[in-house]
Short mmCIF file of C-alpha atoms in Angstrom, two decimals:
data_model
loop_
_atom_site.label_atom_id
_atom_site.label_comp_id
_atom_site.label_asym_id
_atom_site.label_seq_id
_atom_site.Cartn_x
_atom_site.Cartn_y
_atom_site.Cartn_z
CA MET A 1 26.10 126.37 -18.56
CA HIS A 2 26.21 129.07 -15.77
CA TYR A 3 28.45 127.48 -13.04
CA THR A 4 30.12 129.66 -10.13
CA GLY A 5 32.81 128.27 -8.31
CA THR A 6 32.99 124.45 -7.14
CA ILE A 7 29.89 122.65 -7.82
CA TRP A 8 28.87 120.34 -5.26
CA ARG A 9 26.19 117.57 -5.34
CA PRO A 10 25.47 114.22 -3.33
CA PRO A 11 27.18 111.05 -5.11
CA TYR A 12 23.60 109.78 -5.72
CA GLU A 13 22.79 112.83 -7.74
CA ALA A 14 25.39 111.89 -10.31
CA SER A 15 23.22 111.08 -13.43
CA SER A 16 20.87 114.37 -12.77
CA LEU A 17 21.01 117.51 -14.87
CA LEU A 18 23.04 120.06 -12.57
CA LEU A 19 21.15 123.51 -12.99
CA GLU A 20 22.69 126.53 -10.89
CA VAL A 21 19.81 128.59 -9.61
CA THR A 22 21.93 129.62 -6.73
CA ALA A 23 25.47 130.08 -5.52
CA GLY A 24 26.64 130.32 -1.67
CA CYS A 25 24.92 129.86 1.52
CA THR A 26 22.37 131.80 3.13
CA HIS A 27 23.48 130.84 6.28
CA HIS A 28 27.24 130.49 5.75
CA SER A 29 28.07 130.38 9.47
CA CYS A 30 28.63 126.85 10.57
CA LYS A 31 32.26 126.95 12.25
CA PHE A 32 33.62 123.58 10.10
CA CYS A 33 32.47 124.76 6.68
CA THR A 34 34.99 125.85 4.17
CA LEU A 35 32.98 124.59 1.09
CA TYR A 36 31.89 127.94 -0.32
CA ALA A 37 35.21 129.85 0.55
CA ASP A 38 36.22 130.58 -2.95
CA LEU A 39 33.18 132.66 -3.82
CA PRO A 40 33.29 136.67 -3.26
CA PHE A 41 29.78 136.74 -2.32
CA LYS A 42 27.79 135.39 0.67
CA PHE A 43 24.74 134.04 -1.42
CA LYS A 44 23.23 135.14 -4.57
CA MET A 45 20.12 134.16 -6.82
CA SER A 46 20.56 133.45 -10.28
CA PRO A 47 18.34 135.37 -12.82
CA LEU A 48 15.82 133.52 -14.93
CA THR A 49 17.55 134.43 -17.96
CA ASP A 50 20.29 132.53 -16.88
CA ILE A 51 18.53 129.87 -16.16
CA GLU A 52 16.31 129.51 -18.86
CA ALA A 53 19.37 129.69 -21.05
CA ASP A 54 21.23 126.65 -19.51
CA LEU A 55 17.63 124.62 -20.42
CA ARG A 56 17.83 125.60 -23.61
CA GLU A 57 21.61 124.34 -23.81
CA ALA A 58 20.66 121.30 -21.91
CA LYS A 59 18.04 120.63 -24.64
CA ALA A 60 20.52 121.06 -27.21
CA GLN A 61 22.85 118.53 -25.92
CA MET A 62 19.82 115.92 -25.53
CA LYS A 63 19.32 116.37 -29.21
CA LEU A 64 22.89 115.65 -30.16
CA TRP A 65 22.60 112.63 -28.05
CA LYS A 66 19.65 111.12 -29.51
CA ASN A 67 19.42 108.44 -26.96
CA SER A 68 19.61 110.34 -23.98
CA ARG A 69 17.01 111.42 -21.62
CA ILE A 70 16.66 113.69 -18.54
CA SER A 71 14.88 112.64 -15.77
CA ARG A 72 15.66 114.42 -12.86
CA THR A 73 17.41 117.97 -12.02
CA PHE A 74 19.50 118.68 -9.29
CA LEU A 75 19.32 122.67 -8.63
CA THR A 76 22.88 123.41 -7.53
CA GLY A 77 23.52 125.65 -4.28
CA ALA A 78 24.32 125.36 -0.79
CA ASN A 79 20.13 125.83 -0.14
CA PRO A 80 18.39 126.57 -3.12
CA PHE A 81 14.81 125.33 -1.25
CA VAL A 82 15.45 128.73 0.55
CA LEU A 83 13.72 130.66 -2.46
CA ARG A 84 10.34 131.94 -2.08
CA PHE A 85 7.47 129.47 -3.37
CA SER A 86 6.99 131.62 -6.54
CA ARG A 87 10.59 131.16 -7.65
CA LEU A 88 10.69 127.92 -7.19
CA MET A 89 7.20 127.16 -9.33
CA GLU A 90 8.63 129.51 -11.80
CA ILE A 91 12.02 127.38 -12.17
CA ALA A 92 9.95 123.99 -12.05
CA ASP A 93 7.70 125.58 -15.02
CA LEU A 94 10.91 126.07 -17.08
CA ILE A 95 12.32 122.73 -16.30
CA LYS A 96 9.10 121.14 -17.59
CA LYS A 97 8.93 123.36 -20.68
CA TYR A 98 12.36 122.64 -21.79
CA ILE A 99 13.04 119.18 -20.43
CA PRO A 100 9.56 117.42 -20.83
CA SER A 101 10.92 113.90 -19.83
CA ASN A 102 12.41 115.35 -16.61
CA LYS A 103 9.97 113.96 -13.61
CA THR A 104 11.66 115.01 -10.47
CA ILE A 105 13.56 118.12 -9.25
CA GLY A 106 15.85 117.79 -6.12
CA CYS A 107 18.35 120.28 -4.43
CA PHE A 108 20.03 120.87 -1.02
CA SER A 109 17.85 122.34 1.80
CA ARG A 110 18.53 123.76 5.22
CA VAL A 111 16.06 122.56 7.89
CA THR A 112 15.09 126.45 8.08
CA ASP A 113 14.61 126.41 4.64
CA ILE A 114 11.31 124.33 5.11
CA SER A 115 9.82 126.71 7.69
CA LEU A 116 9.78 129.48 5.28
CA LYS A 117 6.84 127.38 3.04
CA THR A 118 3.36 126.86 4.06
CA ASP A 119 2.13 123.26 4.31
CA GLU A 120 -0.20 124.32 1.11
CA GLU A 121 3.17 125.32 -0.89
CA LEU A 122 5.08 122.11 0.17
CA SER A 123 2.09 120.25 -1.51
CA SER A 124 2.17 122.53 -4.37
CA LEU A 125 6.04 121.95 -4.87
CA ALA A 126 5.74 118.42 -4.54
CA ALA A 127 2.86 118.57 -7.16
CA ALA A 128 5.31 120.25 -9.49
CA GLY A 129 8.10 117.46 -9.03
CA PHE A 130 10.05 118.56 -5.98
CA ASP A 131 11.30 115.46 -4.36
CA LEU A 132 14.21 113.82 -2.39
CA LEU A 133 15.70 117.28 -0.95
CA THR A 134 19.10 116.33 0.53
CA ILE A 135 19.21 117.94 4.01
CA GLY A 136 22.51 118.54 6.17
CA ILE A 137 20.96 117.71 9.26
CA GLU A 138 24.65 116.74 10.62
CA THR A 139 23.65 115.72 13.86
CA GLY A 140 21.17 115.22 16.55
CA ASP A 141 23.53 116.01 19.06
CA GLU A 142 22.22 119.12 20.79
CA GLU A 143 25.25 120.70 21.99
CA ALA A 144 26.92 120.01 19.09
CA LEU A 145 24.18 121.84 16.58
CA GLU A 146 24.57 124.83 18.95
CA PHE A 147 28.22 125.00 19.19
CA MET A 148 28.59 124.37 15.37
CA HIS A 149 26.32 127.43 14.56
CA LYS A 150 23.76 125.32 12.85
CA GLY A 151 20.85 127.69 13.35
CA TYR A 152 18.54 125.06 14.28
CA LEU A 153 18.17 122.45 16.92
CA SER A 154 17.03 118.61 17.12
CA LYS A 155 13.36 119.50 17.20
CA ASP A 156 13.37 121.56 14.39
CA ILE A 157 14.66 118.78 12.12
CA VAL A 158 11.81 116.47 13.58
CA THR A 159 8.82 119.46 13.14
CA GLN A 160 10.30 120.20 9.57
CA CYS A 161 10.73 117.00 7.88
CA LEU A 162 7.72 115.68 9.37
CA ARG A 163 6.00 118.80 7.19
CA LEU A 164 7.68 117.09 4.43
CA ASP A 165 6.12 113.58 4.74
CA LYS A 166 2.99 115.38 5.26
CA ALA A 167 3.37 117.40 1.90
CA GLY A 168 4.72 113.90 -0.02
CA ILE A 169 8.24 115.62 -0.55
CA GLY A 170 10.72 112.88 0.11
CA TYR A 171 14.30 113.62 1.63
CA ASN A 172 17.78 112.35 2.25
CA PHE A 173 20.22 113.01 5.20
CA PHE A 174 23.55 114.07 5.39
CA TYR A 175 25.33 112.94 8.72
CA LEU A 176 28.47 114.74 10.02
CA THR A 177 30.83 111.93 11.46
CA GLY A 178 33.21 113.96 14.24
CA ILE A 179 31.19 116.91 14.77
CA SER A 180 30.40 116.55 18.59
CA GLY A 181 33.91 116.41 19.12
CA MET A 182 36.31 113.84 21.02
CA GLY A 183 34.83 111.33 23.72
CA LYS A 184 31.14 112.54 22.57
CA GLY A 185 31.00 110.69 19.18
CA LYS A 186 29.06 107.95 20.10
CA GLU A 187 26.28 109.63 21.99
CA GLY A 188 26.07 112.03 19.26
CA ALA A 189 25.47 109.25 16.71
CA LYS A 190 22.81 107.54 19.27
CA ALA A 191 21.07 111.11 19.25
CA THR A 192 21.17 111.32 15.54
CA ALA A 193 19.58 107.69 15.21
CA ARG A 194 16.99 108.49 17.55
CA ILE A 195 16.02 111.41 15.68
CA CYS A 196 16.08 109.53 12.39
CA ASN A 197 13.72 106.73 13.64
CA ARG A 198 11.02 109.18 13.96
CA LEU A 199 11.51 110.24 10.47
CA HIS A 200 11.41 108.82 6.91
CA PRO A 201 14.48 109.55 5.15
CA GLN A 202 15.20 107.55 1.92
CA LYS A 203 18.80 107.63 2.40
CA ILE A 204 21.55 108.66 5.15
CA GLY A 205 24.83 109.89 3.49
CA ALA A 206 27.84 109.93 6.09
CA SER A 207 30.89 112.44 5.53
CA MET A 208 33.74 112.58 7.81
CA LEU A 209 34.83 116.10 9.57
CA THR A 210 37.90 117.40 7.91
CA ILE A 211 38.95 120.81 9.47
CA TYR A 212 40.86 123.34 7.50
CA PRO A 213 42.92 126.03 8.86
CA ASP A 214 40.60 128.64 7.17
CA SER A 215 37.73 127.27 9.32
CA GLU A 216 36.65 129.19 12.48
CA LEU A 217 36.37 125.55 13.95
CA TYR A 218 39.93 125.64 13.63
CA GLU A 219 40.37 128.69 15.55
CA GLU A 220 38.53 127.20 18.28
CA ILE A 221 40.71 124.26 18.50
CA GLN A 222 43.73 126.51 18.79
CA ARG A 223 41.81 128.50 21.46
CA GLY A 224 41.54 124.94 23.27
CA ASN A 225 37.59 125.14 22.95
CA TRP A 226 37.20 121.90 21.39
CA LYS A 227 38.91 118.72 20.68
CA GLU A 228 38.71 116.53 17.22
CA GLU A 229 37.80 112.98 17.40
CA THR A 230 40.55 110.48 16.31
CA GLU A 231 40.06 108.67 13.20
CA ILE A 232 39.10 105.72 14.73
CA GLU A 233 36.62 107.19 16.96
CA LYS A 234 35.01 108.12 13.91
CA TYR A 235 34.23 104.78 12.85
CA GLU A 236 33.04 103.53 16.30
CA GLU A 237 30.87 106.69 15.96
CA LEU A 238 29.72 105.48 12.58
CA LYS A 239 29.25 101.94 14.18
CA ALA A 240 26.95 103.32 17.00
CA LEU A 241 24.77 105.39 14.55
CA ILE A 242 24.24 102.02 12.26
CA GLU A 243 23.62 99.86 15.63
CA HIS A 244 20.83 102.07 16.77
CA LEU A 245 19.26 102.95 13.27
CA GLU A 246 15.90 101.08 13.40
CA ILE A 247 14.27 102.61 10.14
CA PRO A 248 14.48 101.17 6.35
CA VAL A 249 17.23 103.37 4.89
CA TRP A 250 19.89 103.20 2.35
CA PHE A 251 23.27 104.15 4.26
CA GLY A 252 26.53 105.39 2.54
CA ALA A 253 29.74 106.83 3.29
CA LEU A 254 31.08 107.67 -0.20
CA GLY A 255 32.44 111.01 -0.28
CA ALA A 256 36.25 111.88 -0.45
CA SER A 257 36.12 112.52 3.32
CA ASN A 258 35.60 109.07 4.22
CA PRO A 259 38.82 107.25 3.56
CA ILE A 260 37.31 103.83 3.07
CA PRO A 261 33.75 103.71 1.13
CA ILE A 262 30.93 101.88 2.70
CA GLU A 263 27.41 101.37 1.59
CA GLY A 264 24.32 98.99 2.18
CA THR A 265 20.63 98.90 2.56
CA LEU A 266 19.38 98.97 6.44
CA PRO A 267 18.08 96.51 7.97
CA ASP A 268 19.05 94.00 5.45
CA GLU A 269 22.92 94.56 5.28
CA LYS A 270 23.18 96.04 8.70
CA LYS A 271 25.04 93.04 9.90
CA LYS A 272 27.66 93.35 6.67
CA ILE A 273 27.91 97.19 7.50
CA LEU A 274 28.84 96.54 11.00
CA SER A 275 31.64 93.89 9.83
CA VAL A 276 33.00 96.01 7.57
CA LEU A 277 33.32 98.63 10.60
CA ASP A 278 34.57 96.02 12.84
CA LYS A 279 37.34 95.19 10.46
CA ILE A 280 38.41 98.67 9.97
CA ILE A 281 38.56 99.56 13.79
CA GLU A 282 40.68 96.46 14.09
CA ARG A 283 42.86 96.29 11.34
CA VAL A 284 43.54 99.92 10.14
CA SER A 285 46.10 102.03 12.05
CA GLU A 286 45.15 105.38 13.24
CA GLU A 287 48.06 106.90 11.53
CA GLU A 288 47.11 105.48 8.08
CA LEU A 289 43.69 107.09 8.49
CA ARG A 290 45.46 110.21 9.98
CA ASP A 291 47.53 110.56 6.86
CA TYR A 292 44.61 110.19 4.52
CA ARG A 293 42.71 113.12 6.41
CA LYS A 294 46.01 115.26 6.08
CA ASN A 295 46.30 114.83 2.56
CA LEU A 296 42.77 115.18 1.76
CA ARG A 297 43.49 118.94 0.27
CA HIS A 298 39.84 119.32 -0.41
CA LEU A 299 36.59 117.69 -0.10
#
């Protein structure tokens, strides 16, 4: 398989076929991000010949494991949905050709990638199997979005995700706990909940901000322009998010950046999740959580 650098996928895509169609990120300007620092380029598209070769290999592996079936393919790269409509349709056709059991296609997408497609193109992509995109909205905190150079505002999240709703493409959100900075996390969480409550994410996955020395955000901290939340503040922020979410949605804080895994379905398990968060805030020390963060060499 043609894989370039570290391959990132959401925890819930563990059983999907991982198919590389891009590598790197077209934006590559978020101050906190170091995920693609190991690549010698900003962004590249995979040749269709490589994609087809990988699908042939996946098909051959399925024959070896006679009872195996691939029902979902996850396109890898920071934001494959940025690819032009015709390219995404070509990829969908190749997947259907080599993996006829495949039902849906997912990938990471930036909010701005959605805006590049017409409503008709989004509907066609839905019909071709594109569903449950993972969108790193990070926050609904306008000030944090601007400071971190996300390249979009909260109104753009709403506008573009409502277009996905209309087209029939489901989506999941990534939330970045700590992105608002010291003393601002709870308000950032409330702003994010207000955005989510207007939309229909099926999953909200939370990651905790982990700052590495090679990030632009680290330099901002050294210059005194930004302060990191304490670890306890991050859990208080998560609590505020859960308290203010009013939609039915699965919530999970499961990636390596989260010292203590948490998951559940809202609203049914809201009290259970809040109870877990309360216990962490009351019983786990800042020192213990900070030690975990300091020893997290890689996300």
